[in-house]
Amino acid sequence: MRQVFSSQRIETVEGVAKLLTDAGIPVHISNGRSYHSKRGGQFSYTEPVKAQLQPSVWVRHADDQPRARELLRDAGLLESTRPGYASALTFNSPQDADTPPRRWVWRIRLILLALIALAAVVMWLRRPAPPPPVVPQPQEQPAPAESAPADEEEDRIRILPASGG
């Protein structure tokens, strides 16, 4: 038996096993479902599982391993170590860096960034002007009344409250 695939998710391993079984390759799943394993809803990549404990797909006959690996490469589930083999998982290969689609993607990103910056500038320029600061005006005090003639003069008496004593 030869191991051809492993993953932390049992569902992924079962899907790969079904793919290979449908192609006529007899397989075995190690560390599959059991009452000891976690349910799928509790799975997390932040809690890594040791490689020996991960669910794995094994090809029962060693002669079927090259064909199984070829099927996995074609499905994009396995990277190739072969030179010149185009894999679906090769995203950042150096020969693809200057292809026209990549340049268009960057052009579109730059145009969108420029439009966002332009919209921000227009919104900033159209903001309402702040109200002018309110400066308190000095109040005019009434002019002192001219002294009245002596016969109209009033006597003012201040009455202080009685002290409680």
PDB file of C-alpha atoms in Angstrom:
ATOM      1  CA  MET A   1       0.000   0.000   0.000  1.00  0.00           C
ATOM      2  CA  ARG A   2       1.142   3.539  -0.793  1.00  0.00           C
ATOM      3  CA  GLN A   3      -0.180   6.773   0.677  1.00  0.00           C
ATOM      4  CA  VAL A   4      -1.306   9.226  -2.001  1.00  0.00           C
ATOM      5  CA  PHE A   5      -3.291  11.842  -0.067  1.00  0.00           C
ATOM      6  CA  SER A   6      -3.912  13.113   3.461  1.00  0.00           C
ATOM      7  CA  SER A   7      -5.896  15.965   4.963  1.00  0.00           C
ATOM      8  CA  GLN A   8      -7.104  17.129   8.341  1.00  0.00           C
ATOM      9  CA  ARG A   9     -10.705  16.952   7.086  1.00  0.00           C
ATOM     10  CA  ILE A  10     -12.155  13.467   6.887  1.00  0.00           C
ATOM     11  CA  GLU A  11     -14.741  14.703   4.358  1.00  0.00           C
ATOM     12  CA  THR A  12     -11.953  15.685   1.937  1.00  0.00           C
ATOM     13  CA  VAL A  13     -10.231  12.324   2.339  1.00  0.00           C
ATOM     14  CA  GLU A  14     -13.516  10.483   1.732  1.00  0.00           C
ATOM     15  CA  GLY A  15     -14.097  12.549  -1.419  1.00  0.00           C
ATOM     16  CA  VAL A  16     -10.628  11.685  -2.752  1.00  0.00           C
ATOM     17  CA  ALA A  17     -11.208   8.004  -1.951  1.00  0.00           C
ATOM     18  CA  LYS A  18     -14.499   8.098  -3.870  1.00  0.00           C
ATOM     19  CA  LEU A  19     -12.764   9.781  -6.841  1.00  0.00           C
ATOM     20  CA  LEU A  20     -10.119   7.058  -6.982  1.00  0.00           C
ATOM     21  CA  THR A  21     -12.605   4.236  -6.374  1.00  0.00           C
ATOM     22  CA  ASP A  22     -14.799   5.542  -9.213  1.00  0.00           C
ATOM     23  CA  ALA A  23     -11.701   5.400 -11.442  1.00  0.00           C
ATOM     24  CA  GLY A  24     -11.265   1.711 -10.563  1.00  0.00           C
ATOM     25  CA  ILE A  25      -8.382   2.080  -8.102  1.00  0.00           C
ATOM     26  CA  PRO A  26      -8.860   0.133  -4.847  1.00  0.00           C
ATOM     27  CA  VAL A  27      -8.074   2.356  -1.828  1.00  0.00           C
ATOM     28  CA  HIS A  28      -7.953   2.228   1.960  1.00  0.00           C
ATOM     29  CA  ILE A  29      -8.683   5.125   4.330  1.00  0.00           C
ATOM     30  CA  SER A  30      -6.579   5.199   7.487  1.00  0.00           C
ATOM     31  CA  ASN A  31      -7.651   7.170  10.574  1.00  0.00           C
ATOM     32  CA  GLY A  32     -11.149   7.467   9.139  1.00  0.00           C
ATOM     33  CA  ARG A  33     -14.401   7.982  10.978  1.00  0.00           C
ATOM     34  CA  SER A  34     -14.817   6.367  14.346  1.00  0.00           C
ATOM     35  CA  TYR A  35     -16.503   7.144  17.610  1.00  0.00           C
ATOM     36  CA  HIS A  36     -13.201   8.749  18.761  1.00  0.00           C
ATOM     37  CA  SER A  37     -13.099  11.339  15.990  1.00  0.00           C
ATOM     38  CA  LYS A  38     -14.603  14.812  16.148  1.00  0.00           C
ATOM     39  CA  ARG A  39     -17.700  15.668  14.181  1.00  0.00           C
ATOM     40  CA  GLY A  40     -17.273  17.723  11.002  1.00  0.00           C
ATOM     41  CA  GLY A  41     -18.879  20.789  12.574  1.00  0.00           C
ATOM     42  CA  GLN A  42     -16.157  20.930  15.218  1.00  0.00           C
ATOM     43  CA  PHE A  43     -13.270  20.917  12.738  1.00  0.00           C
ATOM     44  CA  SER A  44     -10.679  23.697  12.870  1.00  0.00           C
ATOM     45  CA  TYR A  45      -7.420  24.242  10.987  1.00  0.00           C
ATOM     46  CA  THR A  46      -6.140  26.229  13.967  1.00  0.00           C
ATOM     47  CA  GLU A  47      -5.822  22.976  15.895  1.00  0.00           C
ATOM     48  CA  PRO A  48      -3.372  21.022  13.714  1.00  0.00           C
ATOM     49  CA  VAL A  49      -3.367  17.245  13.824  1.00  0.00           C
ATOM     50  CA  LYS A  50      -0.123  15.279  13.713  1.00  0.00           C
ATOM     51  CA  ALA A  51       0.626  13.793  10.290  1.00  0.00           C
ATOM     52  CA  GLN A  52       0.426  10.255  11.675  1.00  0.00           C
ATOM     53  CA  LEU A  53      -3.099  10.895  12.981  1.00  0.00           C
ATOM     54  CA  GLN A  54      -4.504  12.648   9.914  1.00  0.00           C
ATOM     55  CA  PRO A  55      -6.983  10.766   7.750  1.00  0.00           C
ATOM     56  CA  SER A  56      -5.164   9.421   4.685  1.00  0.00           C
ATOM     57  CA  VAL A  57      -5.933   7.667   1.416  1.00  0.00           C
ATOM     58  CA  TRP A  58      -3.762   4.690   0.585  1.00  0.00           C
ATOM     59  CA  VAL A  59      -3.646   2.871  -2.755  1.00  0.00           C
ATOM     60  CA  ARG A  60      -3.857  -0.884  -2.130  1.00  0.00           C
ATOM     61  CA  HIS A  61      -1.657  -1.883  -5.109  1.00  0.00           C
ATOM     62  CA  ALA A  62       1.637  -0.057  -5.700  1.00  0.00           C
ATOM     63  CA  ASP A  63       1.141  -0.357  -9.472  1.00  0.00           C
ATOM     64  CA  ASP A  64      -1.920   1.938  -9.224  1.00  0.00           C
ATOM     65  CA  GLN A  65      -0.053   4.771  -7.466  1.00  0.00           C
ATOM     66  CA  PRO A  66       1.152   6.658 -10.624  1.00  0.00           C
ATOM     67  CA  ARG A  67      -2.360   6.603 -12.089  1.00  0.00           C
ATOM     68  CA  ALA A  68      -3.880   7.723  -8.764  1.00  0.00           C
ATOM     69  CA  ARG A  69      -1.413  10.612  -8.459  1.00  0.00           C
ATOM     70  CA  GLU A  70      -2.150  11.619 -12.066  1.00  0.00           C
ATOM     71  CA  LEU A  71      -5.897  11.725 -11.298  1.00  0.00           C
ATOM     72  CA  LEU A  72      -5.256  13.853  -8.209  1.00  0.00           C
ATOM     73  CA  ARG A  73      -3.043  16.244 -10.204  1.00  0.00           C
ATOM     74  CA  ASP A  74      -5.710  16.575 -12.914  1.00  0.00           C
ATOM     75  CA  ALA A  75      -8.320  17.320 -10.231  1.00  0.00           C
ATOM     76  CA  GLY A  76      -6.047  20.015  -8.746  1.00  0.00           C
ATOM     77  CA  LEU A  77      -5.699  18.207  -5.424  1.00  0.00           C
ATOM     78  CA  LEU A  78      -2.002  17.461  -5.686  1.00  0.00           C
ATOM     79  CA  GLU A  79       0.922  19.609  -6.775  1.00  0.00           C
ATOM     80  CA  SER A  80       3.389  18.133  -9.194  1.00  0.00           C
ATOM     81  CA  THR A  81       7.106  17.890  -8.630  1.00  0.00           C
ATOM     82  CA  ARG A  82       7.607  17.127 -12.293  1.00  0.00           C
ATOM     83  CA  PRO A  83       9.250  19.919 -14.297  1.00  0.00           C
ATOM     84  CA  GLY A  84       6.991  21.451 -16.914  1.00  0.00           C
ATOM     85  CA  TYR A  85       3.786  19.927 -15.518  1.00  0.00           C
ATOM     86  CA  ALA A  86       1.126  22.646 -15.272  1.00  0.00           C
ATOM     87  CA  SER A  87      -0.758  22.201 -12.047  1.00  0.00           C
ATOM     88  CA  ALA A  88      -4.031  23.848 -11.115  1.00  0.00           C
ATOM     89  CA  LEU A  89      -2.434  24.890  -7.812  1.00  0.00           C
ATOM     90  CA  THR A  90       0.403  26.871  -9.387  1.00  0.00           C
ATOM     91  CA  PHE A  91      -0.828  30.421  -8.918  1.00  0.00           C
ATOM     92  CA  ASN A  92       2.338  32.521  -8.885  1.00  0.00           C
ATOM     93  CA  SER A  93       4.592  30.982 -11.456  1.00  0.00           C
ATOM     94  CA  PRO A  94       7.215  33.417 -12.822  1.00  0.00           C
ATOM     95  CA  GLN A  95       6.339  32.857 -16.477  1.00  0.00           C
ATOM     96  CA  ASP A  96       2.731  33.963 -15.820  1.00  0.00           C
ATOM     97  CA  ALA A  97       3.703  37.275 -14.170  1.00  0.00           C
ATOM     98  CA  ASP A  98       3.741  39.288 -17.403  1.00  0.00           C
ATOM     99  CA  THR A  99       0.818  37.733 -19.215  1.00  0.00           C
ATOM    100  CA  PRO A 100      -1.800  40.204 -20.462  1.00  0.00           C
ATOM    101  CA  PRO A 101      -4.568  39.081 -18.049  1.00  0.00           C
ATOM    102  CA  ARG A 102      -2.305  39.859 -15.067  1.00  0.00           C
ATOM    103  CA  ARG A 103      -1.557  43.311 -16.416  1.00  0.00           C
ATOM    104  CA  TRP A 104      -5.273  43.968 -16.929  1.00  0.00           C
ATOM    105  CA  VAL A 105      -6.026  42.931 -13.386  1.00  0.00           C
ATOM    106  CA  TRP A 106      -3.487  45.411 -12.034  1.00  0.00           C
ATOM    107  CA  ARG A 107      -4.758  48.144 -14.348  1.00  0.00           C
ATOM    108  CA  ILE A 108      -8.313  47.600 -13.164  1.00  0.00           C
ATOM    109  CA  ARG A 109      -7.188  47.682  -9.525  1.00  0.00           C
ATOM    110  CA  LEU A 110      -5.291  50.930 -10.050  1.00  0.00           C
ATOM    111  CA  ILE A 111      -8.237  52.517 -11.869  1.00  0.00           C
ATOM    112  CA  LEU A 112     -10.601  51.529  -9.054  1.00  0.00           C
ATOM    113  CA  LEU A 113      -8.180  52.894  -6.466  1.00  0.00           C
ATOM    114  CA  ALA A 114      -7.948  56.190  -8.377  1.00  0.00           C
ATOM    115  CA  LEU A 115     -11.758  56.418  -8.577  1.00  0.00           C
ATOM    116  CA  ILE A 116     -12.067  55.842  -4.834  1.00  0.00           C
ATOM    117  CA  ALA A 117      -9.464  58.559  -4.163  1.00  0.00           C
ATOM    118  CA  LEU A 118     -11.268  60.940  -6.527  1.00  0.00           C
ATOM    119  CA  ALA A 119     -14.595  60.293  -4.791  1.00  0.00           C
ATOM    120  CA  ALA A 120     -12.997  60.995  -1.411  1.00  0.00           C
ATOM    121  CA  VAL A 121     -11.558  64.313  -2.655  1.00  0.00           C
ATOM    122  CA  VAL A 122     -14.910  65.380  -4.152  1.00  0.00           C
ATOM    123  CA  MET A 123     -16.727  64.530  -0.913  1.00  0.00           C
ATOM    124  CA  TRP A 124     -14.131  66.469   1.084  1.00  0.00           C
ATOM    125  CA  LEU A 125     -14.472  69.529  -1.154  1.00  0.00           C
ATOM    126  CA  ARG A 126     -18.283  69.446  -1.036  1.00  0.00           C
ATOM    127  CA  ARG A 127     -18.515  69.247   2.724  1.00  0.00           C
ATOM    128  CA  PRO A 128     -20.627  72.010   4.247  1.00  0.00           C
ATOM    129  CA  ALA A 129     -18.692  75.066   5.354  1.00  0.00           C
ATOM    130  CA  PRO A 130     -18.508  75.401   9.113  1.00  0.00           C
ATOM    131  CA  PRO A 131     -20.631  78.214  10.528  1.00  0.00           C
ATOM    132  CA  PRO A 132     -18.702  81.388  11.286  1.00  0.00           C
ATOM    133  CA  PRO A 133     -17.646  81.674  14.900  1.00  0.00           C
ATOM    134  CA  VAL A 134     -20.032  83.632  17.061  1.00  0.00           C
ATOM    135  CA  VAL A 135     -18.274  86.685  18.481  1.00  0.00           C
ATOM    136  CA  PRO A 136     -20.148  88.204  21.416  1.00  0.00           C
ATOM    137  CA  GLN A 137     -21.134  91.785  20.676  1.00  0.00           C
ATOM    138  CA  PRO A 138     -20.425  94.253  23.441  1.00  0.00           C
ATOM    139  CA  GLN A 139     -23.721  95.351  24.959  1.00  0.00           C
ATOM    140  CA  GLU A 140     -24.318  99.029  25.288  1.00  0.00           C
ATOM    141  CA  GLN A 141     -24.937 100.034  28.841  1.00  0.00           C
ATOM    142  CA  PRO A 142     -27.666 102.560  29.375  1.00  0.00           C
ATOM    143  CA  ALA A 143     -26.395 106.034  29.939  1.00  0.00           C
ATOM    144  CA  PRO A 144     -26.688 107.163  33.524  1.00  0.00           C
ATOM    145  CA  ALA A 145     -29.815 109.152  34.053  1.00  0.00           C
ATOM    146  CA  GLU A 146     -29.319 112.797  34.494  1.00  0.00           C
ATOM    147  CA  SER A 147     -29.808 113.920  38.027  1.00  0.00           C
ATOM    148  CA  ALA A 148     -33.348 114.909  38.623  1.00  0.00           C
ATOM    149  CA  PRO A 149     -34.235 118.248  40.075  1.00  0.00           C
ATOM    150  CA  ALA A 150     -34.121 118.488  43.835  1.00  0.00           C
ATOM    151  CA  ASP A 151     -37.843 118.405  44.328  1.00  0.00           C
ATOM    152  CA  GLU A 152     -38.144 115.127  42.474  1.00  0.00           C
ATOM    153  CA  GLU A 153     -35.283 113.495  44.269  1.00  0.00           C
ATOM    154  CA  GLU A 154     -36.112 110.281  45.992  1.00  0.00           C
ATOM    155  CA  ASP A 155     -34.641 108.979  49.138  1.00  0.00           C
ATOM    156  CA  ARG A 156     -33.668 105.386  48.988  1.00  0.00           C
ATOM    157  CA  ILE A 157     -33.381 103.411  52.156  1.00  0.00           C
ATOM    158  CA  ARG A 158     -31.912  99.997  52.326  1.00  0.00           C
ATOM    159  CA  ILE A 159     -33.645  97.610  54.729  1.00  0.00           C
ATOM    160  CA  LEU A 160     -31.566  94.780  55.977  1.00  0.00           C
ATOM    161  CA  PRO A 161     -33.194  91.584  57.197  1.00  0.00           C
ATOM    162  CA  ALA A 162     -33.366  91.198  60.927  1.00  0.00           C
ATOM    163  CA  SER A 163     -30.848  88.873  62.407  1.00  0.00           C
ATOM    164  CA  GLY A 164     -32.336  85.954  64.277  1.00  0.00           C
ATOM    165  CA  GLY A 165     -31.120  86.464  67.795  1.00  0.00           C
TER     166      GLY A 165
END
